[in-house]
Short mmCIF file of C-alpha atoms in Angstrom, two decimals:
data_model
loop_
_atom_site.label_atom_id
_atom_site.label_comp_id
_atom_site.label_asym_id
_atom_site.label_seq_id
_atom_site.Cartn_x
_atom_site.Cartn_y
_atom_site.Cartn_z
CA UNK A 67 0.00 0.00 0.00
CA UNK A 68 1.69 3.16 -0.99
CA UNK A 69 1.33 6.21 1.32
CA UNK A 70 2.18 9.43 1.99
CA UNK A 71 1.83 11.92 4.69
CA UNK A 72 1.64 15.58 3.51
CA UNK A 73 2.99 14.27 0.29
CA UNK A 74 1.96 11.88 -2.40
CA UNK A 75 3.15 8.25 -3.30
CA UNK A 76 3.09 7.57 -7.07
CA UNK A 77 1.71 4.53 -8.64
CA UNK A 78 2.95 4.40 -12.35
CA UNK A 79 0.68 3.66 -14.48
CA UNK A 80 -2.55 4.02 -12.79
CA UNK A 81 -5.00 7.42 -13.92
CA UNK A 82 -8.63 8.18 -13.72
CA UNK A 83 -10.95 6.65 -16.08
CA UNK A 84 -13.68 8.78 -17.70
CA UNK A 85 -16.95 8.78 -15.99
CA UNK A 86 -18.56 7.87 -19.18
CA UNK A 87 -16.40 4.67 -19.36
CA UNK A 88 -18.09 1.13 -17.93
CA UNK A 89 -19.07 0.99 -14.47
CA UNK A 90 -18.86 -2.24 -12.07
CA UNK A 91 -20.84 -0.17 -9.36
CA UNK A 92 -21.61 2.90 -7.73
CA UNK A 93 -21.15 3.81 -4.22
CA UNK A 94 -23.33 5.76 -1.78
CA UNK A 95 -24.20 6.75 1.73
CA UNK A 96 -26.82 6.47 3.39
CA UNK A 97 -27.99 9.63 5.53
CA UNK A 98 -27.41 9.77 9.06
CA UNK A 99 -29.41 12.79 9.75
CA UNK A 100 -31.54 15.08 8.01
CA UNK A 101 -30.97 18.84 7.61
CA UNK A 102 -34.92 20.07 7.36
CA UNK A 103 -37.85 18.85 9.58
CA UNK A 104 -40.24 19.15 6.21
CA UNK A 105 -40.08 15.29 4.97
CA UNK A 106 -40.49 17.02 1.04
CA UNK A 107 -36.85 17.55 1.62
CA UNK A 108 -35.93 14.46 3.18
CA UNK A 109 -32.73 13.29 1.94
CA UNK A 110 -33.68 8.97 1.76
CA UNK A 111 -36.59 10.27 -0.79
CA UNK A 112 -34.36 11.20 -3.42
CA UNK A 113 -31.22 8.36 -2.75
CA UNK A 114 -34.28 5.71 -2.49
CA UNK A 115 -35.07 6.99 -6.27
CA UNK A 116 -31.41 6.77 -7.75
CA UNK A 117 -30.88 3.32 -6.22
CA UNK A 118 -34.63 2.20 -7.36
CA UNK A 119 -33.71 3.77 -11.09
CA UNK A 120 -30.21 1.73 -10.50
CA UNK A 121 -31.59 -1.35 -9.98
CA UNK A 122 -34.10 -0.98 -12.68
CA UNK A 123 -31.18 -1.00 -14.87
CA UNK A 124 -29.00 -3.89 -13.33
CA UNK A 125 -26.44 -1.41 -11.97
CA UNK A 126 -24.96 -2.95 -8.49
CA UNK A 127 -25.21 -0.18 -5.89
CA UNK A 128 -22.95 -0.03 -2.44
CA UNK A 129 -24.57 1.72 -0.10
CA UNK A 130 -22.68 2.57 2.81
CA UNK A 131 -24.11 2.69 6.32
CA UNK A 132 -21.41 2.37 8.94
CA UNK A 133 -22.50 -0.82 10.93
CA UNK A 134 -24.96 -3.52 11.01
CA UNK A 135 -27.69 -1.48 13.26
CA UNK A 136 -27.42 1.18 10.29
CA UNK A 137 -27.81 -1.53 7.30
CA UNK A 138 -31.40 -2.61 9.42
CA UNK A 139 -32.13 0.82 9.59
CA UNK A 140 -31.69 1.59 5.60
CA UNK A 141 -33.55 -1.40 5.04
CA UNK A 142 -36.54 -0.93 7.36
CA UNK A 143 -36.56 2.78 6.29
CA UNK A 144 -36.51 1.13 2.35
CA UNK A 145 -39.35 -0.85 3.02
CA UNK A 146 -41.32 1.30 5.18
CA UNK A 147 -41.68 3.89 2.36
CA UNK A 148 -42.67 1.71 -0.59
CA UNK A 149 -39.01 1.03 -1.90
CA UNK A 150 -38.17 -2.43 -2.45
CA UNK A 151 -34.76 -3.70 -1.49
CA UNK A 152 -32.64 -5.49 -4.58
CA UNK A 153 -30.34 -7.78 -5.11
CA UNK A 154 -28.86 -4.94 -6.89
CA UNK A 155 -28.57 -3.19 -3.97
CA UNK A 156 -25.54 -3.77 -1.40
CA UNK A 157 -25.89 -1.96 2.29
CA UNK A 158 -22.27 -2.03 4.01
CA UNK A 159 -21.00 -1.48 7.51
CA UNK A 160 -18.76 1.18 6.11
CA UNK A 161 -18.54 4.51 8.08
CA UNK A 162 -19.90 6.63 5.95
CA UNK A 163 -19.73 10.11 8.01
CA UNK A 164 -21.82 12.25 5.43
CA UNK A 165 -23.68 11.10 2.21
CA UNK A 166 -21.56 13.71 -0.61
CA UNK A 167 -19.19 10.25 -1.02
CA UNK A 168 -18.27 12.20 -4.78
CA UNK A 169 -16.28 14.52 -2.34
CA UNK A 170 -14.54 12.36 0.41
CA UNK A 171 -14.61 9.01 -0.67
CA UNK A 172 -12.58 6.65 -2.90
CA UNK A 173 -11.33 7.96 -6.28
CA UNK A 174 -10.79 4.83 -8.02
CA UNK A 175 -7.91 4.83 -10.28
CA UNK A 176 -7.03 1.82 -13.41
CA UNK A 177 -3.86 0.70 -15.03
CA UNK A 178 -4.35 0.93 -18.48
CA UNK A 179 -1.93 -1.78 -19.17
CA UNK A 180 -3.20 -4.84 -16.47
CA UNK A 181 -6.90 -3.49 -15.83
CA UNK A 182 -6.07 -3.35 -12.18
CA UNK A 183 -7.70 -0.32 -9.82
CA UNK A 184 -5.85 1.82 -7.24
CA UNK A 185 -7.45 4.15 -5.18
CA UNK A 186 -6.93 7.67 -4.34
CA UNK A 187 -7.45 9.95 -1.03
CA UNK A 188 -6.83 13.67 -0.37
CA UNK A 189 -6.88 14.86 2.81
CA UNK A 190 -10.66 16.88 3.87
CA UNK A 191 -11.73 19.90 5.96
CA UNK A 192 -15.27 19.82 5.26
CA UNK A 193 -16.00 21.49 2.60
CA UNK A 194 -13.23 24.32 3.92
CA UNK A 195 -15.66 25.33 6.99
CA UNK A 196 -13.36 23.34 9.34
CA UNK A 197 -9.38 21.90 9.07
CA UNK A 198 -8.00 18.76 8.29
CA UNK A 199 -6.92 17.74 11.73
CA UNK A 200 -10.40 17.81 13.08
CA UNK A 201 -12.04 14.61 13.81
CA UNK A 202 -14.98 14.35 11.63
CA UNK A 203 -12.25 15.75 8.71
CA UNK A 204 -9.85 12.85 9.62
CA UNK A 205 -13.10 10.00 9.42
CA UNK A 206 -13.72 11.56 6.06
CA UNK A 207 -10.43 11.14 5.03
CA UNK A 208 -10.11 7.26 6.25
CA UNK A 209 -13.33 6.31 3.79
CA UNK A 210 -11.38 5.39 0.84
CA UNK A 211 -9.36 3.38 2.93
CA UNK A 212 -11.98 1.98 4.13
CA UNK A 213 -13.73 0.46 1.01
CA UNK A 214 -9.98 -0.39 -0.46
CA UNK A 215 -9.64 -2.52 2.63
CA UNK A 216 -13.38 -3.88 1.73
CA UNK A 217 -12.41 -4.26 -2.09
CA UNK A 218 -9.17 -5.93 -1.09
CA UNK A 219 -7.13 -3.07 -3.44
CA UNK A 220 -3.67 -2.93 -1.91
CA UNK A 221 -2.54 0.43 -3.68
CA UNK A 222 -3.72 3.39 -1.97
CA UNK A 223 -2.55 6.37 -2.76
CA UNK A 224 -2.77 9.52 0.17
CA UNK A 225 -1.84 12.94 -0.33
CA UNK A 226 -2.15 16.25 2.65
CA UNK A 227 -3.56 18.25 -0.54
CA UNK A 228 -7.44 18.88 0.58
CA UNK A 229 -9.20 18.47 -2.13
CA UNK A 230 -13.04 17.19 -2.87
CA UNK A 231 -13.99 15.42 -6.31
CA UNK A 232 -16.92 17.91 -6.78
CA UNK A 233 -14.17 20.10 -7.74
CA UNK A 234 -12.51 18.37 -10.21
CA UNK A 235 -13.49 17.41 -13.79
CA UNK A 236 -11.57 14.74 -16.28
CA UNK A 237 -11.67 13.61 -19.42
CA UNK A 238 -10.43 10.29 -18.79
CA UNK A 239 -7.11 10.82 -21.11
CA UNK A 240 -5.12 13.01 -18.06
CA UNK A 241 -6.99 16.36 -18.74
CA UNK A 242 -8.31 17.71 -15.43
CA UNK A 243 -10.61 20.96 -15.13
CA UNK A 244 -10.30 22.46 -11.37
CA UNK A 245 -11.54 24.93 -9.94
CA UNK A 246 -8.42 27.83 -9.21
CA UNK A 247 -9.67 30.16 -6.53
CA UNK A 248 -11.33 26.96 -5.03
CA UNK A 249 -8.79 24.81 -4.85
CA UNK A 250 -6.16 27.65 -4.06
CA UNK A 251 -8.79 28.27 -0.88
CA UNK A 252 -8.67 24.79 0.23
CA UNK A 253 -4.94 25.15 0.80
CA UNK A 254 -3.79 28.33 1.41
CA UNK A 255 -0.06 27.44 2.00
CA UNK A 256 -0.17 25.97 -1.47
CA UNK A 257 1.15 27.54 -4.34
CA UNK A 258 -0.40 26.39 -8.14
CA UNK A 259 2.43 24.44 -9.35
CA UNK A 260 2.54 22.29 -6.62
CA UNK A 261 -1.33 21.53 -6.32
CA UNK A 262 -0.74 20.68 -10.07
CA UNK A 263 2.36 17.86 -9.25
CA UNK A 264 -0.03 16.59 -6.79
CA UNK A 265 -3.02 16.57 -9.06
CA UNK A 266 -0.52 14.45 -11.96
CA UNK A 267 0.98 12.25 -9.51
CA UNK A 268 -2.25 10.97 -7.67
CA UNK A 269 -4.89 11.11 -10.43
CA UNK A 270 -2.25 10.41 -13.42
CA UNK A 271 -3.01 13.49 -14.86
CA UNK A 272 -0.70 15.21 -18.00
CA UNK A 273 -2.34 18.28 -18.53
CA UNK A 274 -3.77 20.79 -15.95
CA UNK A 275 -7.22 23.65 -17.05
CA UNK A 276 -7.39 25.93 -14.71
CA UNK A 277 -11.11 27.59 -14.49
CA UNK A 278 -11.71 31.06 -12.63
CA UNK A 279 -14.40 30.46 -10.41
CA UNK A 280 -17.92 28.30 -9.90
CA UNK A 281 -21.20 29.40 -9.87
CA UNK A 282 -21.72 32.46 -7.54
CA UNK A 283 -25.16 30.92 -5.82
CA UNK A 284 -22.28 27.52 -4.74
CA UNK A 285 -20.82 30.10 -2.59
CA UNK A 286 -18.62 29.50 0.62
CA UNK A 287 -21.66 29.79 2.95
CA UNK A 288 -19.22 31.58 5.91
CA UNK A 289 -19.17 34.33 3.05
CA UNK A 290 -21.97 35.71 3.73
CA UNK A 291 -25.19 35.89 1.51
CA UNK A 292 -25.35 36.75 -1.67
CA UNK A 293 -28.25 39.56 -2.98
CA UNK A 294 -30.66 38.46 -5.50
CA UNK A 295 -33.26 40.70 -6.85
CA UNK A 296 -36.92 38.90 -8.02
CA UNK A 297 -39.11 39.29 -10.97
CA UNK A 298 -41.22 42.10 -8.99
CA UNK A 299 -38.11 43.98 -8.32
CA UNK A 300 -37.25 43.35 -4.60
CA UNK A 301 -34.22 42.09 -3.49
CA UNK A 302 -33.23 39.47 -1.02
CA UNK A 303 -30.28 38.08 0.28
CA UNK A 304 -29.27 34.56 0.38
CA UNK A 305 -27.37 32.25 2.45
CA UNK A 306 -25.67 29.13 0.94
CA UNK A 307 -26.95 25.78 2.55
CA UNK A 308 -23.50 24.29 3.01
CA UNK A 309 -22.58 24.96 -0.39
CA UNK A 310 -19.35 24.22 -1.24
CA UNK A 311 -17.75 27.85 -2.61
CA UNK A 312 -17.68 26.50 -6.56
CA UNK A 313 -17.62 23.14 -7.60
CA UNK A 314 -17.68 22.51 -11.00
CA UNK A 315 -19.54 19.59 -11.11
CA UNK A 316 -22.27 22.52 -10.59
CA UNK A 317 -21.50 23.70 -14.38
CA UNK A 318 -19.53 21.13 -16.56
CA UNK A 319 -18.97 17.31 -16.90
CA UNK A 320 -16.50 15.43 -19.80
CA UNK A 321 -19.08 13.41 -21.65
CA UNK A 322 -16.65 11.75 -23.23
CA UNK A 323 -12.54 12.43 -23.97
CA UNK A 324 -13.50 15.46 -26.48
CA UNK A 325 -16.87 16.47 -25.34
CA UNK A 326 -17.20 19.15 -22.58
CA UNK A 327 -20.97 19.53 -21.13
CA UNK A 328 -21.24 23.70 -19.87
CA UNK A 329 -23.98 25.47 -18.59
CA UNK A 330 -25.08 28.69 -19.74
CA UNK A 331 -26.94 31.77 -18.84
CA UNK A 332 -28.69 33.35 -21.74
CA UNK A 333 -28.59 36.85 -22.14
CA UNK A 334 -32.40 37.00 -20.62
CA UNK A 335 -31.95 35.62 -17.64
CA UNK A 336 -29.11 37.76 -16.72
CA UNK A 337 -30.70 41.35 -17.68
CA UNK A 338 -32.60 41.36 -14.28
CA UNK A 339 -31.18 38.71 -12.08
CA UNK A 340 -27.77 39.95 -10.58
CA UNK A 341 -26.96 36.22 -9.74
CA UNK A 342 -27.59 34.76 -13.26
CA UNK A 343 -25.85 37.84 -14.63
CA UNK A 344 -22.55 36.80 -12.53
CA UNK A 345 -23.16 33.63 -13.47
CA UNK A 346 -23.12 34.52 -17.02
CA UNK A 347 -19.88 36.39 -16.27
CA UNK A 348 -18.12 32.93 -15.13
CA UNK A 349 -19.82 30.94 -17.80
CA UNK A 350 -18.42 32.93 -20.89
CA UNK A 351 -15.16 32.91 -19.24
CA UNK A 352 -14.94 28.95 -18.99
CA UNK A 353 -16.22 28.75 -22.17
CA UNK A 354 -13.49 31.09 -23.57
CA UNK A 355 -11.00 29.09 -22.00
CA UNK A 356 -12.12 25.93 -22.93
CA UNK A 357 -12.69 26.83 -26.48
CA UNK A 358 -8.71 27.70 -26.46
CA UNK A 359 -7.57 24.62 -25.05
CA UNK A 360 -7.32 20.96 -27.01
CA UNK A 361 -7.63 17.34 -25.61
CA UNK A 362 -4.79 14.94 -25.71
CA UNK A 363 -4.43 14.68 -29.35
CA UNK A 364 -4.55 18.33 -30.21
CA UNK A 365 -8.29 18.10 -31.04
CA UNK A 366 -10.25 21.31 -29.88
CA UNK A 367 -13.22 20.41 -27.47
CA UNK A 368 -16.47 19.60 -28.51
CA UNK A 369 -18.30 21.94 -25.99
CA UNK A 370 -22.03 21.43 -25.82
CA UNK A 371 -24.22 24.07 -23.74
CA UNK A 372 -26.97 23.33 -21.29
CA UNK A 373 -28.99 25.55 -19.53
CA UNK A 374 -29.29 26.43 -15.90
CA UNK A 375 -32.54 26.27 -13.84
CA UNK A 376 -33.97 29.21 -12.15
CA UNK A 377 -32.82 30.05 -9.25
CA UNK A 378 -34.93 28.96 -6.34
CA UNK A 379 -35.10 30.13 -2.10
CA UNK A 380 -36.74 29.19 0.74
CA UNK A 381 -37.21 30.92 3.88
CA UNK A 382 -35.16 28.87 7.00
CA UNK A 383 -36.73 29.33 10.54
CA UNK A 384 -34.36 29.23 13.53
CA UNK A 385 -35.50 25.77 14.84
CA UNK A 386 -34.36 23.83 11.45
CA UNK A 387 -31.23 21.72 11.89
CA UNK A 388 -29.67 23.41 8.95
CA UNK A 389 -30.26 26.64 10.30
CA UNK A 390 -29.16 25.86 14.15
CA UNK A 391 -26.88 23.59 13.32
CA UNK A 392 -25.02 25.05 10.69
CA UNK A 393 -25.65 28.64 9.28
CA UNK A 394 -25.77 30.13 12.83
CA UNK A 395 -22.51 28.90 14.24
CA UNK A 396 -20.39 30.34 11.31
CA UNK A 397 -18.18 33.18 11.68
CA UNK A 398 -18.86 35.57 8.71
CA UNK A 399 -16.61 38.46 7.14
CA UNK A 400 -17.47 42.00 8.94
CA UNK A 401 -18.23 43.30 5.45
CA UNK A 402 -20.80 41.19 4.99
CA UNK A 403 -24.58 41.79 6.36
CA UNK A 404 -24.95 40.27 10.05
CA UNK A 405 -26.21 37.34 10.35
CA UNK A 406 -30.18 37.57 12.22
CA UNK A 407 -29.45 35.10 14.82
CA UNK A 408 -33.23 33.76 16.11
CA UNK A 409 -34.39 35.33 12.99
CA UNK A 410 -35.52 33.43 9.51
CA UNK A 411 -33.51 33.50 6.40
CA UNK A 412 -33.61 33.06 3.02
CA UNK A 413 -31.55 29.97 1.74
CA UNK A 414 -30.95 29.25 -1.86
CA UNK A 415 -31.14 25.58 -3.61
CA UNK A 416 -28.15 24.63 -5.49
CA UNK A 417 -29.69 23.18 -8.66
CA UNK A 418 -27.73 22.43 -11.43
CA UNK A 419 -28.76 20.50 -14.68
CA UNK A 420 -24.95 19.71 -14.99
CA UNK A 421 -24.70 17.71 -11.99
CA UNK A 422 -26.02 14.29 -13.22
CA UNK A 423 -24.75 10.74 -13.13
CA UNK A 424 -23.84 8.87 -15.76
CA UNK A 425 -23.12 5.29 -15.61
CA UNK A 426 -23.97 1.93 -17.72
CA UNK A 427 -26.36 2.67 -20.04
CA UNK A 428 -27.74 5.33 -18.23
CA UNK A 429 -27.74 8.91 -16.95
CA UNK A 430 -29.91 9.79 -13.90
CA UNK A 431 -30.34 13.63 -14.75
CA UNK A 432 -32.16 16.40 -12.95
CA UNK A 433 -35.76 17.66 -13.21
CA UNK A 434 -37.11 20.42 -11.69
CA UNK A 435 -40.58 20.81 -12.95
CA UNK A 436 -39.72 23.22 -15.77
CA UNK A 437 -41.18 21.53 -18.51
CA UNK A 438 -39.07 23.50 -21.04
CA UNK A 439 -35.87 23.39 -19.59
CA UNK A 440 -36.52 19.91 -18.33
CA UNK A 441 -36.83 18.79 -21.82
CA UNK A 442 -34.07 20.77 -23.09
CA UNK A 443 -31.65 19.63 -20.46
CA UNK A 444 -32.81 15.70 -21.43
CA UNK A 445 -32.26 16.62 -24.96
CA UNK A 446 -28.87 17.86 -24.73
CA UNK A 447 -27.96 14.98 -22.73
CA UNK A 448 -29.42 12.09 -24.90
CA UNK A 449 -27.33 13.87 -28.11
CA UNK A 450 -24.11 13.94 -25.72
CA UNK A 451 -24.16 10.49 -24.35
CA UNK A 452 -25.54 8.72 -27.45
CA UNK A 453 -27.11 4.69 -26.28
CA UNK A 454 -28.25 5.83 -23.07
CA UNK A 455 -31.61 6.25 -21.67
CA UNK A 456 -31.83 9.54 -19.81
CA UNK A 457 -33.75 9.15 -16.78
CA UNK A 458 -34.91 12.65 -14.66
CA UNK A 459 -35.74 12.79 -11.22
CA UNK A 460 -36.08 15.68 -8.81
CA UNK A 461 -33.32 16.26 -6.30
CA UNK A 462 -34.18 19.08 -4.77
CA UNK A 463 -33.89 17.54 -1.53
CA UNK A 464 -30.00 16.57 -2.17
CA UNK A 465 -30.19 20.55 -3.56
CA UNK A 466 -31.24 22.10 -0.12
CA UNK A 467 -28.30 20.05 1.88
CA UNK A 468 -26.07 21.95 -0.78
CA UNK A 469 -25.58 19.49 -2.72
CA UNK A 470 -26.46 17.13 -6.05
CA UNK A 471 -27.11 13.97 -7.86
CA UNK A 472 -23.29 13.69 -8.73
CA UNK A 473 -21.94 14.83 -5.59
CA UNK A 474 -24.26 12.05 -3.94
CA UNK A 475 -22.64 9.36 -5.59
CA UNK A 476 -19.15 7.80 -6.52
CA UNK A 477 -18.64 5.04 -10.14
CA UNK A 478 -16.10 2.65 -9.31
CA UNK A 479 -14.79 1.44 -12.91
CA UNK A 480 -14.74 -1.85 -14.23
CA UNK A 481 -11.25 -3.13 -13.48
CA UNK A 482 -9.32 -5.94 -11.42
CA UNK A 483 -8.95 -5.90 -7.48
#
C-alpha cells in the first residue's frame, strides 16, 4: 500500500478513467441525519429513487451505512416507504460520516496496461468550513481506505492536498478541469504548481485547465449571503446551505474524452437577475477558456451548452437543523450583512442541470418541474451520451443540503482488485 503523509506516493501507471467509461458499481451513503424537519426535503426520498432507477437497470449499488444497526435501519426505512430492497442493492457497515461520497470518498484509479484499480485519497476539511486535523475531517479522510480494505485493493494512494472530487473534472485521457480560486482556498499554504504535481501524480493526470471560479449561488456559505433581486423587483439576500464555494460539477462534466458539457446563462436571464448575470460572467469565461484549449491529441473540445434552472429560495426558521446547526454557528466576514441570529432566512437551492450521473447505459439527470428546460436539459444529454436512456428525477432535496445527484454518488470502474 503506498502512502504518503503531507505528500503523495506515485503509482505508475494508474489514472482516472472517464466517468462515461463502464461501471462495475456505484457507491453511496446512506444519511445519518436530516438537515430540514419538512419530509419534502428528506434526503432517503431522493437516494431511495437513484438506487430504485439503478436497480431498474442492473447497476450494483454499495450503499454505505457504517454498521450492522445502520444496514437494518436503511432497510426498514426502504421498506417502510414503498421502496423495495434489490439484489442490486448492497448496504455495508462502512462509516460513511456524510452522504456527498463524490467529495470524500474513494477515487478509483485503473492501469491501463493490467486493468487493475488503485485508489486515491486527499486529505478533507469539510467542505473548507473546518481543518483537516479535526475529527470528523480525519473519518472523512479514512473512507477510501476503508472500502480499499473492503475491495481488497492494496494500492492506496494519500496525499495532505485537501481536495473534494466535486471540484474536479476529467476527461479520462489526463486532462483535469479544477476549480483555481477553489482549490487555491482549500490550501492556502499551497502555491499552483505544486497543487498541479499533486493533481498528476495521484490522479495520473498530463495536462492541468485551470477555471476562474464556480457558480456564484455555490458560494462559501461563511461568506456571507449573496443579494438576488426577483421578478417584482425586490431584493433578497441569500445564504448558501452548506454549499461548497464553486464546484464545477455545478456547471460542466467530460461526456466523453473530447466532449465538454457547460452550462449557460442566456442573455435574458441575466438582464434582471444579478446572480444569473454573474453567473453569465463565469460561464463565458470557462467557455473562452475551454474553447482555447485541445484534448490529448490536439483536437479542440467539442463543448455542448446546457442551460441552468432558475434560481430557487426558501425561507429557513431558527428551529431547522440546517439553520441551528449550521448557518448560525459560522463566523462571517465584517463586510458582509450580520447574520439575524433567532431570525428566519432566506436559503438558496443549489440546482444544477450539470450535476447528473452517468453510468452503464444510463444517466440519472435532474428535473425540476420546468417543462421546457426539463426537456431541453434531457435533450442535450441524450445527443451527448448517445445509447443511453436519460432518466430525470427531482433532487431538490439533495439541492437544499447543498448538494447534487453527482456529488451524492461515486462510479467505481470496471477493473481488477
Amino acid at each position: 500500500m503506498s502512502r504518503g503523509n503531507g505528500s503523495v506516493s506515485q503509482a505508475p501507471g494508474y489514472v482516472m478513467p472517464g466517468e462515461f467509461e463502464p461501471h462495475s458499481s456505484i457507491w453511496l451513503g446512506w444519511p445519518r441525519f436530516q438537515w430540514f424537519t419538512d419530509t419534502r426535503l428528506d434526503t432517503r426520498q431522493t437516494i431511495a429513487e437513484i438506487l430504485q432507477t439503478l436497480s431498474f437497470y442492473r447497476i450494483n449499488s454499495n450503499i454505505l451505512c457504517t454498521d450492522e444497526q445502520g444496514i437494518s435501519v436503511a432497510r426498514d426505512w426502504m421498506r417502510q416507504h414503498g421502496w423495495p430492497v434489490t439484489p442490486y442493492m448492497n448496504f455495508l457497515a462502512i462509516p460513511q460520516v456524510d452522504i456527498w461520497i463524490r467529495d470524500f470518498g474513494p477515487v478509483f484509479l485503473k492501469n491501463r496496461r493490467t486493468d487493475r484499480l488503485a485508489i486515491a485519497s486527499f486529505a478533507q476539511n469539510q467542505w473548507g468550513y473546518s481543518d483537516a486535523a479535526d475529527d470528523v475531517s480525519v473519518r472523512m479522510a479514512q473512507v477510501p481506505e476503508s472500502i480499499a480494505g473492503f475491495l481488497g485493493i492494496d494500492t492506496v494512494l494519500r496525499t495532505g492536498v485537501v481536495s473534494e472530487g466535486g471540484g474536479r473534472v476529467h476527461n479520462g485521457e489526463g486532462i483535469l478541469l479544477v476549480n483555481r480560486a477553489l482549490e487555491l482556498r482549500r490550501n492556502p499554504e499551497k502555491t499552483e504548481s505544486e497543487l498541479e504535481a499533486a493533481y498528476k501524480t495521484m490522479l495520473g493526470a498530463t495536462s492541468i485547465i485551470w477555471l476562474n471560479d464556480g457558480l456564484y449561488e455555490d458560494l462559501q456559505s461563511d461568506s456571507g449571503p449573496v443579494p438576488y433581486r426577483d421578478a417584482d423587483g425586490r431584493t433578497r439576500y441569500l445564504y448558501g446551505p452548506q454549499t461548497t464555494g464553486g464546484h464545477l460539477d455545478e456547471l460542466c462534466q467530460f461526456a466523453g474524452p473530447n466532449r465538454v458539457i457547460l452550462a449557460q446563462v442566456t442573455g435574458e436571464e441575466d438582464a434582471w437577475n444579478p446572480i444569473a448575470a454573474i453567473n453569465h460572467q463565469r460561464l463565458e469565461e470557462a467557455y473562452r477558456i475551454l474553447s482555447g484549449e485541445t484534448d490529448m491529441q490536439g483536437r479542440p473540445f467539442e463543448i455542448i451548452r446546457i442551460p441552468v434552472p432558475d434560481i430557487e429560495f426558501m425561507l429557513l426558521q431558527p428551529d431547522e437543523p440546517m439553520y441551528r446547526n449550521f448557518l448560525a454557528t459560522l463566523d462571517y466576514p465584517e463586510d458582509a450583512p450580520p447574520f439575524p441570529k433567532g431570525e428566519p432566512v432566506h436559503i438558496v437551492k443549489a440546482s444544477s442541470y450539470a450535476n447528473y450521473l452517468v453510468t452503464n447505459g444510463l444517466v440519472i439527470a435532474p428535473g425540476y418541474g420546468d417543462q421546457a428546460k426539463d426537456d431541453a436539459a434531457a435533450t442535450i444529454l441524450k445527443t451527448a451520451y448517445p445509447g443511453r436512456d436519460v432518466v430525470q428525477i427531482d433532487p431538490t432535496p439533495l439541492n437544499y443540503a447543498g448538494g447534487g445527484i453527482h456529488c451524492l454518488v461515486q462510479q467505481q470502474p470496471a477493473g481488477i482488485y
